[in-house]
XYZ file of N, CA and C in Angstrom:
582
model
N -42.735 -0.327 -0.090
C -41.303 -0.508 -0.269
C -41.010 -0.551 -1.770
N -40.117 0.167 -2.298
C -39.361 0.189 -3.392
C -38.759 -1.083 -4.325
N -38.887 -1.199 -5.229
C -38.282 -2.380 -5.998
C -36.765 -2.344 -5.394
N -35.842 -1.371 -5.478
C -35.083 -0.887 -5.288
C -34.559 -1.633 -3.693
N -35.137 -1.107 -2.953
C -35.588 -1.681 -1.527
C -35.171 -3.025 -1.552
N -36.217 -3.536 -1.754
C -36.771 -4.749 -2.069
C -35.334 -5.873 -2.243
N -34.793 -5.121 -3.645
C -33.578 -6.491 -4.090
C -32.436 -6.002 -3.000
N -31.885 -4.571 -2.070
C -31.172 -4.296 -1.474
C -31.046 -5.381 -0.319
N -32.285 -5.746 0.455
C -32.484 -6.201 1.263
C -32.996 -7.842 1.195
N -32.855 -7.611 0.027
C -32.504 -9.694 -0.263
C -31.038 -9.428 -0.261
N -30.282 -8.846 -0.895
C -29.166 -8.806 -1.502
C -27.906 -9.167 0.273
N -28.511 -8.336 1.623
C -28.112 -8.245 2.409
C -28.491 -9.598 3.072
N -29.358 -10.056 3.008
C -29.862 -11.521 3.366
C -29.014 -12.706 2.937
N -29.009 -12.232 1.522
C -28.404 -13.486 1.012
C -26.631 -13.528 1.408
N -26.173 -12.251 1.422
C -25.052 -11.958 2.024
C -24.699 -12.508 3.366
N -25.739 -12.753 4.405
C -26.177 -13.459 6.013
C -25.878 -14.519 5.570
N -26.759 -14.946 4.421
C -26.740 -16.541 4.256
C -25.700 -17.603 3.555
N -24.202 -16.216 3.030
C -22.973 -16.732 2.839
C -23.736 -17.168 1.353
N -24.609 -16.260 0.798
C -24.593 -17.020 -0.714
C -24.165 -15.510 -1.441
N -23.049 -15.251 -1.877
C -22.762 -14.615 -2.543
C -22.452 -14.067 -3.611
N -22.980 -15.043 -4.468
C -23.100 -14.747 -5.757
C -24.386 -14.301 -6.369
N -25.458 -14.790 -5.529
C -26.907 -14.039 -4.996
C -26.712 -12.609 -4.795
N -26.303 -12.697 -4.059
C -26.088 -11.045 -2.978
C -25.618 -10.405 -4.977
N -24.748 -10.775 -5.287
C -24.505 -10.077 -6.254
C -25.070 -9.665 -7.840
N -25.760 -10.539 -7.846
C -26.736 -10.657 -8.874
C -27.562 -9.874 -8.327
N -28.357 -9.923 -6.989
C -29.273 -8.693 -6.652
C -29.140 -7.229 -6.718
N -28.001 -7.118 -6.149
C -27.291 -5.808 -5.967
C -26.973 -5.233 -7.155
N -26.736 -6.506 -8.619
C -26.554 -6.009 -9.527
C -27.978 -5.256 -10.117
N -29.242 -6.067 -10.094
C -30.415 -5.549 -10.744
C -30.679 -4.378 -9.318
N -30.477 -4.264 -8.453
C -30.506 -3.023 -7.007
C -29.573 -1.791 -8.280
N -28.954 -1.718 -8.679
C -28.544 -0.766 -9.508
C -29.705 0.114 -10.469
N -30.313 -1.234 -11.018
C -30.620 -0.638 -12.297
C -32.031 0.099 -11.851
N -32.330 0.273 -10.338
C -33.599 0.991 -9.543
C -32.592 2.110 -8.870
N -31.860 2.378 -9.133
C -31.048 3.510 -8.394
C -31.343 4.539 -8.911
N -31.511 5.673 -8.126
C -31.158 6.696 -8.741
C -30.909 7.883 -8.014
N -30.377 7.469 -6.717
C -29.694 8.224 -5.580
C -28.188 8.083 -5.552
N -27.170 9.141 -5.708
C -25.794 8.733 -5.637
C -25.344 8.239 -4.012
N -26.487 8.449 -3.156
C -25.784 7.859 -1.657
C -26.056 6.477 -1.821
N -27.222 6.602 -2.170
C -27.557 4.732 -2.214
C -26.709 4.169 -3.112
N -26.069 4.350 -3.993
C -25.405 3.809 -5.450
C -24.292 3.812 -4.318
N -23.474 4.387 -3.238
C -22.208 4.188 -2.740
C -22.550 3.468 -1.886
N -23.689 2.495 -1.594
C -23.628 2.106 -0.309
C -24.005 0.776 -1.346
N -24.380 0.718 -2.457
C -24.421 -0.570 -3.265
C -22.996 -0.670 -3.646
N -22.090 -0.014 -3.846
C -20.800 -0.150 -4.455
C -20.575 -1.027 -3.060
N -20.828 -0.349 -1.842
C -19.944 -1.142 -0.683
C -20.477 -2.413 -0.255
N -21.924 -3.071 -0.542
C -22.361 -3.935 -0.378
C -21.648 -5.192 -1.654
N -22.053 -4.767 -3.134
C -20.557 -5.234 -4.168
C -19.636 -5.571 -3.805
N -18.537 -4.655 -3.527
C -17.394 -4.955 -2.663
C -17.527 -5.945 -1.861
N -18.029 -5.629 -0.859
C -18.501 -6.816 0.230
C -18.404 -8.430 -0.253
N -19.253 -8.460 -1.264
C -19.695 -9.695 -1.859
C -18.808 -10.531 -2.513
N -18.243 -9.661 -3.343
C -17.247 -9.827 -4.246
C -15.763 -10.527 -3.082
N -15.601 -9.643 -2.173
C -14.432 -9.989 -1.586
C -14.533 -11.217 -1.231
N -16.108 -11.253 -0.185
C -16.348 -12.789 0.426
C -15.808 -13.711 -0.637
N -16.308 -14.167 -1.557
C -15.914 -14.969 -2.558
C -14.787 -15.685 -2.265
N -13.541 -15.156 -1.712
C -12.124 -15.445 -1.529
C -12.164 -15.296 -0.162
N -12.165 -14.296 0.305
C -11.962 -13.859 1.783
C -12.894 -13.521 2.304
N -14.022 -14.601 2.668
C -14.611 -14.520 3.594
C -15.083 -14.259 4.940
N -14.149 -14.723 5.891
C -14.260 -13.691 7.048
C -13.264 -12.720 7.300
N -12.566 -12.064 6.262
C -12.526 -10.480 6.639
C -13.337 -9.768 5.798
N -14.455 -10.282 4.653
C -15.265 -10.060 4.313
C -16.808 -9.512 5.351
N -17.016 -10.730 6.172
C -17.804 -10.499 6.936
C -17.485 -9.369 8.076
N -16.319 -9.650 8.759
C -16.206 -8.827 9.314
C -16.324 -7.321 9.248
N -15.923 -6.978 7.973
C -15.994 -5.611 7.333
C -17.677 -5.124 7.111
N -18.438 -6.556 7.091
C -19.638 -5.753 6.709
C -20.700 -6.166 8.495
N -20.208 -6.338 9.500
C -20.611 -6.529 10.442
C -20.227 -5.114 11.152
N -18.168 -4.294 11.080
C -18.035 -2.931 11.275
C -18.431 -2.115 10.541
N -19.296 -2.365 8.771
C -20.118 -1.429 8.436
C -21.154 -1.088 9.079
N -21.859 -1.900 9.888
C -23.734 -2.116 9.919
C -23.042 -0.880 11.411
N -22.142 -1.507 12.373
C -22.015 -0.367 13.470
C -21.547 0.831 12.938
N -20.766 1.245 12.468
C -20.275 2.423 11.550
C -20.855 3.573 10.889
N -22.380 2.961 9.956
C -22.382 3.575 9.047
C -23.678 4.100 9.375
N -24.016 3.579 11.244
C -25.226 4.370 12.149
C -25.512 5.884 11.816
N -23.799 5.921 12.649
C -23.102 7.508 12.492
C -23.712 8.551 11.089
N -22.826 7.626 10.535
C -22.879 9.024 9.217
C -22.479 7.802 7.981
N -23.801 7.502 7.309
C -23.474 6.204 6.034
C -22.483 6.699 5.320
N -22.656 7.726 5.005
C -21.819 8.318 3.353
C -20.638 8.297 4.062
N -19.996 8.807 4.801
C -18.277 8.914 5.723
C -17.985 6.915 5.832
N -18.880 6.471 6.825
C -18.772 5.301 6.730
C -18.358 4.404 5.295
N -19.135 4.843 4.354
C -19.472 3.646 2.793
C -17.923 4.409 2.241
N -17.306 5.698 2.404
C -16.229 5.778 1.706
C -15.400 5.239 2.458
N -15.254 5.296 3.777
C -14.005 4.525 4.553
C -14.137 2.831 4.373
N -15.129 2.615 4.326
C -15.497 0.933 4.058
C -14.823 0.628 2.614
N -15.026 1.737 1.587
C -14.771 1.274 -0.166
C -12.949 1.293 0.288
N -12.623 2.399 0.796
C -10.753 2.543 0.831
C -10.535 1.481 1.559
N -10.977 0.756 2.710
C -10.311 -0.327 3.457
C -10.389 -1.542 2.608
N -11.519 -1.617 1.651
C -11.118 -2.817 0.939
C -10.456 -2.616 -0.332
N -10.546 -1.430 -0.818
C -9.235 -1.181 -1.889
C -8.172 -1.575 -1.360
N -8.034 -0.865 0.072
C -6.169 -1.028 0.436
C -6.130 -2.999 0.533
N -7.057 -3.594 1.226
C -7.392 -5.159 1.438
C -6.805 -5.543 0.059
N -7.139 -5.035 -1.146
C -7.053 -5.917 -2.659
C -5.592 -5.508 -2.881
N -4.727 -3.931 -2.601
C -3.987 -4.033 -3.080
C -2.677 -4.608 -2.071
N -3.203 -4.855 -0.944
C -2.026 -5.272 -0.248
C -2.136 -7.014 -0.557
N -3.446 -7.597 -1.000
C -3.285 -9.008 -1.137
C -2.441 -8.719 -2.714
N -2.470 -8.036 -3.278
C -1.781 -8.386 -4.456
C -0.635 -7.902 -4.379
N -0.256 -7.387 -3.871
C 1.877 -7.262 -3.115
C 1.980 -8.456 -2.402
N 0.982 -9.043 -1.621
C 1.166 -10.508 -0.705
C 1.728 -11.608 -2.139
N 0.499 -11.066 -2.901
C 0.971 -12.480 -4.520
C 1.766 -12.313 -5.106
N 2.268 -10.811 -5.101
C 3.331 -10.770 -6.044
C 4.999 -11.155 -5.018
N 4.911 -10.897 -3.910
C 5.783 -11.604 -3.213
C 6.026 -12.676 -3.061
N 4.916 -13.517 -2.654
C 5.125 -14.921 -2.747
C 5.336 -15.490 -3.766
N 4.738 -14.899 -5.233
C 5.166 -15.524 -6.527
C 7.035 -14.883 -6.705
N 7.623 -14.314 -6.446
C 9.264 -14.010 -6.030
C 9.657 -14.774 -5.225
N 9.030 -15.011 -4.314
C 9.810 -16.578 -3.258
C 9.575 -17.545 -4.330
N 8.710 -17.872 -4.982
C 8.347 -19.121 -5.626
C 9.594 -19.072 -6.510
N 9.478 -18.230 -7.377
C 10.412 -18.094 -8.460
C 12.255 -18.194 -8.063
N 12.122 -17.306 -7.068
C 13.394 -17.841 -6.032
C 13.619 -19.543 -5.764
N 12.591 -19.659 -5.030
C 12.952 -21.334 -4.676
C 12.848 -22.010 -5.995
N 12.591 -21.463 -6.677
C 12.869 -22.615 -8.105
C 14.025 -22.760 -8.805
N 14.500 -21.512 -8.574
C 15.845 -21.196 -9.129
C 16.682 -22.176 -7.941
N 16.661 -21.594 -6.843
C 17.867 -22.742 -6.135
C 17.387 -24.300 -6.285
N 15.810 -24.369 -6.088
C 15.984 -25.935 -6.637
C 16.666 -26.602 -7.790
N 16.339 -25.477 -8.830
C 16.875 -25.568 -10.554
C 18.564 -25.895 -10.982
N 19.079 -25.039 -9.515
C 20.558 -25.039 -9.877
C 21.404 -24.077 -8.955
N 22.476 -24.347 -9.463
C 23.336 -23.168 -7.998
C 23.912 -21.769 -8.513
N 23.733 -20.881 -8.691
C 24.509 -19.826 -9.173
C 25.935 -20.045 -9.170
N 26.433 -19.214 -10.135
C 27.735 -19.609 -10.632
C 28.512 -18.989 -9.500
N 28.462 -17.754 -9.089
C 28.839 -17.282 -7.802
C 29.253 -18.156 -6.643
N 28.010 -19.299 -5.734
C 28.077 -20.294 -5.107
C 29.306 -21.163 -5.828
N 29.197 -21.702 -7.015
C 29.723 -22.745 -7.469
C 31.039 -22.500 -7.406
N 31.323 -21.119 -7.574
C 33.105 -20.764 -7.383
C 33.543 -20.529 -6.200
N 33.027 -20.063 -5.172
C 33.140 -20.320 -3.746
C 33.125 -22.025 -3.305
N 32.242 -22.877 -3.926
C 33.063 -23.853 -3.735
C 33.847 -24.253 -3.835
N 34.149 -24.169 -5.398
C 35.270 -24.546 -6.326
C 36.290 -23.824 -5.275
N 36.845 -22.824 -5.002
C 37.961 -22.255 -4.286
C 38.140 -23.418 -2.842
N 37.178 -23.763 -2.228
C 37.185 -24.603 -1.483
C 37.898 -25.610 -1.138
N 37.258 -26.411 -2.533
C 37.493 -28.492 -3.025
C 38.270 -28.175 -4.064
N 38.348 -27.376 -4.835
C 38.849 -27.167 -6.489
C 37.673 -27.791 -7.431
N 38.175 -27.000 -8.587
C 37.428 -26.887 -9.885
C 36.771 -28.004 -9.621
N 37.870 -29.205 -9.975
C 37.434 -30.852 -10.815
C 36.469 -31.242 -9.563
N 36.720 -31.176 -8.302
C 35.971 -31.676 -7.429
C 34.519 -31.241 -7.645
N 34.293 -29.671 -7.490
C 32.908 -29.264 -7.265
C 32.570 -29.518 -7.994
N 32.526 -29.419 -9.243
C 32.133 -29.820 -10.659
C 32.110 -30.840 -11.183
N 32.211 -32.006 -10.869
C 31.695 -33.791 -10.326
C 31.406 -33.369 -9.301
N 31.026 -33.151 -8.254
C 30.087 -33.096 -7.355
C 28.351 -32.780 -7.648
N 28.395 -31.525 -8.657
C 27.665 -31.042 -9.456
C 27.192 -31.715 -10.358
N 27.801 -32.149 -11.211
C 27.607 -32.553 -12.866
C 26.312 -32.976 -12.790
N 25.556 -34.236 -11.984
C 24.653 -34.848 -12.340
C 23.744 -34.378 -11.713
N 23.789 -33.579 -10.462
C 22.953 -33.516 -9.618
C 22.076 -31.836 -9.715
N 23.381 -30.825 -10.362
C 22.271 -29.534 -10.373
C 23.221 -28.901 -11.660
N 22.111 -28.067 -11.831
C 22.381 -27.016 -13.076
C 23.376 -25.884 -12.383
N 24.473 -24.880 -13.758
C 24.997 -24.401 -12.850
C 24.571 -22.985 -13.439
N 23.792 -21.954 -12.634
C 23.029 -20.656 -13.290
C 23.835 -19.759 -13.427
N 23.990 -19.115 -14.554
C 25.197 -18.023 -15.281
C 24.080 -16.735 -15.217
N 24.736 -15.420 -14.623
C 24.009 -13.946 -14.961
C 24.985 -13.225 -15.780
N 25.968 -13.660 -16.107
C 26.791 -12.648 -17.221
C 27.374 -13.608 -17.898
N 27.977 -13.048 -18.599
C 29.047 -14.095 -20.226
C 30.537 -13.778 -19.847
N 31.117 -12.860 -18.760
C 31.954 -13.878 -18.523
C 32.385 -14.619 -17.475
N 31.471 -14.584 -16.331
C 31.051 -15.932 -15.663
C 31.094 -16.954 -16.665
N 30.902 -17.537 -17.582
C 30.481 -18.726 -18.294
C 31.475 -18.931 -19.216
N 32.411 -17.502 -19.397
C 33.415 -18.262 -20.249
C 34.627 -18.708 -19.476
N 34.605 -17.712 -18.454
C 35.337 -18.668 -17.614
C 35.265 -20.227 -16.875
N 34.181 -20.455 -17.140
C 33.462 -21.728 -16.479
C 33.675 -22.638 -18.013
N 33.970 -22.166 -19.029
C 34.360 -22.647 -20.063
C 35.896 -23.123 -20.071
N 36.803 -22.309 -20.074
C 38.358 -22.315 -20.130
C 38.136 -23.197 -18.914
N 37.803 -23.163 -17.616
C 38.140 -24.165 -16.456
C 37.816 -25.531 -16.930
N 36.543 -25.412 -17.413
C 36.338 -27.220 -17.819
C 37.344 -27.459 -18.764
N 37.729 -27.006 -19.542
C 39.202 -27.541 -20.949
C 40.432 -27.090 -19.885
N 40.696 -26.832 -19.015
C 41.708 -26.733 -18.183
C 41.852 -27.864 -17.338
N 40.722 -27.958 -16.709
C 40.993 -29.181 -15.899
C 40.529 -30.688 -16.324
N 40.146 -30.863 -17.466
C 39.965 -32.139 -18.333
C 38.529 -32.487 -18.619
N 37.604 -31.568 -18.545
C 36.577 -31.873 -19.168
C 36.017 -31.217 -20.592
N 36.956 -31.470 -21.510
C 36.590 -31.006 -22.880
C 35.633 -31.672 -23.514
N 35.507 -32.752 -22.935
C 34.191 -33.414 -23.924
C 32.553 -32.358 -23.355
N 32.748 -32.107 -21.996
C 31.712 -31.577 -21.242
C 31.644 -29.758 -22.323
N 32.853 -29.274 -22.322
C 32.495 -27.817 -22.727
C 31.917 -28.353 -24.307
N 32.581 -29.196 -25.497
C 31.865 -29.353 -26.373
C 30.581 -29.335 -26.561
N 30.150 -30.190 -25.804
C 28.826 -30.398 -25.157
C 28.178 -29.233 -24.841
N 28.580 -28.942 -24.223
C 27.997 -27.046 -23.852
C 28.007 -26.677 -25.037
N 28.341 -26.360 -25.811
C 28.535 -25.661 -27.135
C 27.727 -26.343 -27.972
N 27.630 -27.556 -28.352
C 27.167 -28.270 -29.608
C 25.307 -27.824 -28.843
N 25.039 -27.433 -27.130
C 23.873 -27.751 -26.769
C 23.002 -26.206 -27.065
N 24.285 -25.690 -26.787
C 23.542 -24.226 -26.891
C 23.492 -23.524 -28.363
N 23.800 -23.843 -29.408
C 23.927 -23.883 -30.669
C 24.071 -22.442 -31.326
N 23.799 -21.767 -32.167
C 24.201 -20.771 -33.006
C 24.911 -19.315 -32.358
N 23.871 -19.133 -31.399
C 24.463 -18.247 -30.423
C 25.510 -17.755 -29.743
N 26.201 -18.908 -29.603
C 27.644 -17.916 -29.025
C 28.366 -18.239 -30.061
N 28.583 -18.854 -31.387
C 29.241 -18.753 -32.352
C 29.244 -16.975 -32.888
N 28.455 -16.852 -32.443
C 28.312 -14.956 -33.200
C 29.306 -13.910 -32.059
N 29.289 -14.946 -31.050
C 30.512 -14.209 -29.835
C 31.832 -14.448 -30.015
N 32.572 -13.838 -30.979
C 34.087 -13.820 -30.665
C 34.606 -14.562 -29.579
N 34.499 -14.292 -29.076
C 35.215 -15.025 -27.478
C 34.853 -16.127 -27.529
N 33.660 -16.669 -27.624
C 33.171 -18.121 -27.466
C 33.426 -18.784 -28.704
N 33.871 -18.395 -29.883
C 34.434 -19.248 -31.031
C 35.265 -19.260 -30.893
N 36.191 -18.443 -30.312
C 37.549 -18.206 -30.116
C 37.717 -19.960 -29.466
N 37.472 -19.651 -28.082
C 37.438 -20.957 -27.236
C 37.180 -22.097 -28.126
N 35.994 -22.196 -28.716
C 35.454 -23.408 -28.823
C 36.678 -23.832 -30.404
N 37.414 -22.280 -30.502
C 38.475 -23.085 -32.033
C 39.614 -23.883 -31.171
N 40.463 -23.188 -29.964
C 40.996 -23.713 -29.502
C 40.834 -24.852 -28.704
N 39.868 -25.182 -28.670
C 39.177 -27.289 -27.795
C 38.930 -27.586 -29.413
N 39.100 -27.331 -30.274
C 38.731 -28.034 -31.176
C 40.336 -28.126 -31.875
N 41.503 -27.499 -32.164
C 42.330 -27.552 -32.112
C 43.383 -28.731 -30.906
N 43.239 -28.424 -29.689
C 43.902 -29.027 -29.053
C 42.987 -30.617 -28.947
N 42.150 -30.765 -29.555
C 41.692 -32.321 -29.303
C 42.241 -32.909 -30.838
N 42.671 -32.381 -31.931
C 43.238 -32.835 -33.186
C 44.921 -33.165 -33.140
């Protein structure tokens, strides 16, 4: 038996024995005795294998339990359909993460605060002063354009919270001073409180 041999078939053992970082270290020095491109694709799929277990273990196993029946037939047809099913496996878990990290980011945002959208559908509701003490202490209110917010500006100095838009202004600092519109405002609350 072949050196080659030899670490393949620890490598598959240790893979039985759920030690997989073994399996991979073998399979890694199982390379450096290669020098068949069928065998090198059937080490890529044993790799794979190993590698996946790590995280996903039994659809790991499973995949290498429908290799061993599979690859009776015809190895080389088998070891490429085995390498694409766990490509497609990696890239559909990483659309799974990148989705769930978008719910996450979603639910943080509504935990974070209410879109300004929501907040004026209330407001039409209860009115301005209401929703907005309802609000004040309890959630942030999330702006996607500037003039959503300047209107949410003129309403607070409309309906008596000028100390609150100051506040807005003194918090958000240099930035909307460079906006016409928002100095504009913030001359007139500074005017009508003199």
């Amino acid at each position: 038996m072949t050196q080659y041999a030899k670490l393949k078939n620890k490598a598959k053992r240790a893979f039985i024995k759920r030690q997989y970082t073994q399996a991979l270290t073998l399979l890694s020095l199982a390379h450096t005795f290669n020098t068949n491109s069928k065998e090198s694709l059937q080490l890529n799929v044993l790799c794979a294998l190993a590698d996946m277990a790590i995280e996903h273990e039994e659809e790991a196993r499973a995949l290498f339990e429908y290799y061993h029946i599979i690859s009776k037939k015809n190895e080389q047809e088998a070891s490429e359909m085995l390498l694409s099913m766990i490509d497609n496996f990696d890239k559909n878990i990483y659309a799974l993460n990148l989705a769930i990290t978008r719910l996450e980011d979603i639910e943080v945002d509504k935990n974070d605060g209410i879109l300004y959208a929501d907040f004026e559908t209330l407001a039409k509701k209860i009115g301005f002063k209401e929703a907005f003490e309802d609000l004040m202490f309890s959630s942030k209110i999330i702006f996607t354009n500037k003039s959503d917010f300047l209107i949410f500006m003129q309403n607070l100095v409309e309906y008596g919270f000028k100390d609150v838009a100051i506040h807005y202004f003194e918090n958000i600092g240099d930035m909307l001073f460079f906006d016409k519109d928002f100095a504009n405002l913030y001359q007139k609350i500074l005017h009508k409180e003199s």
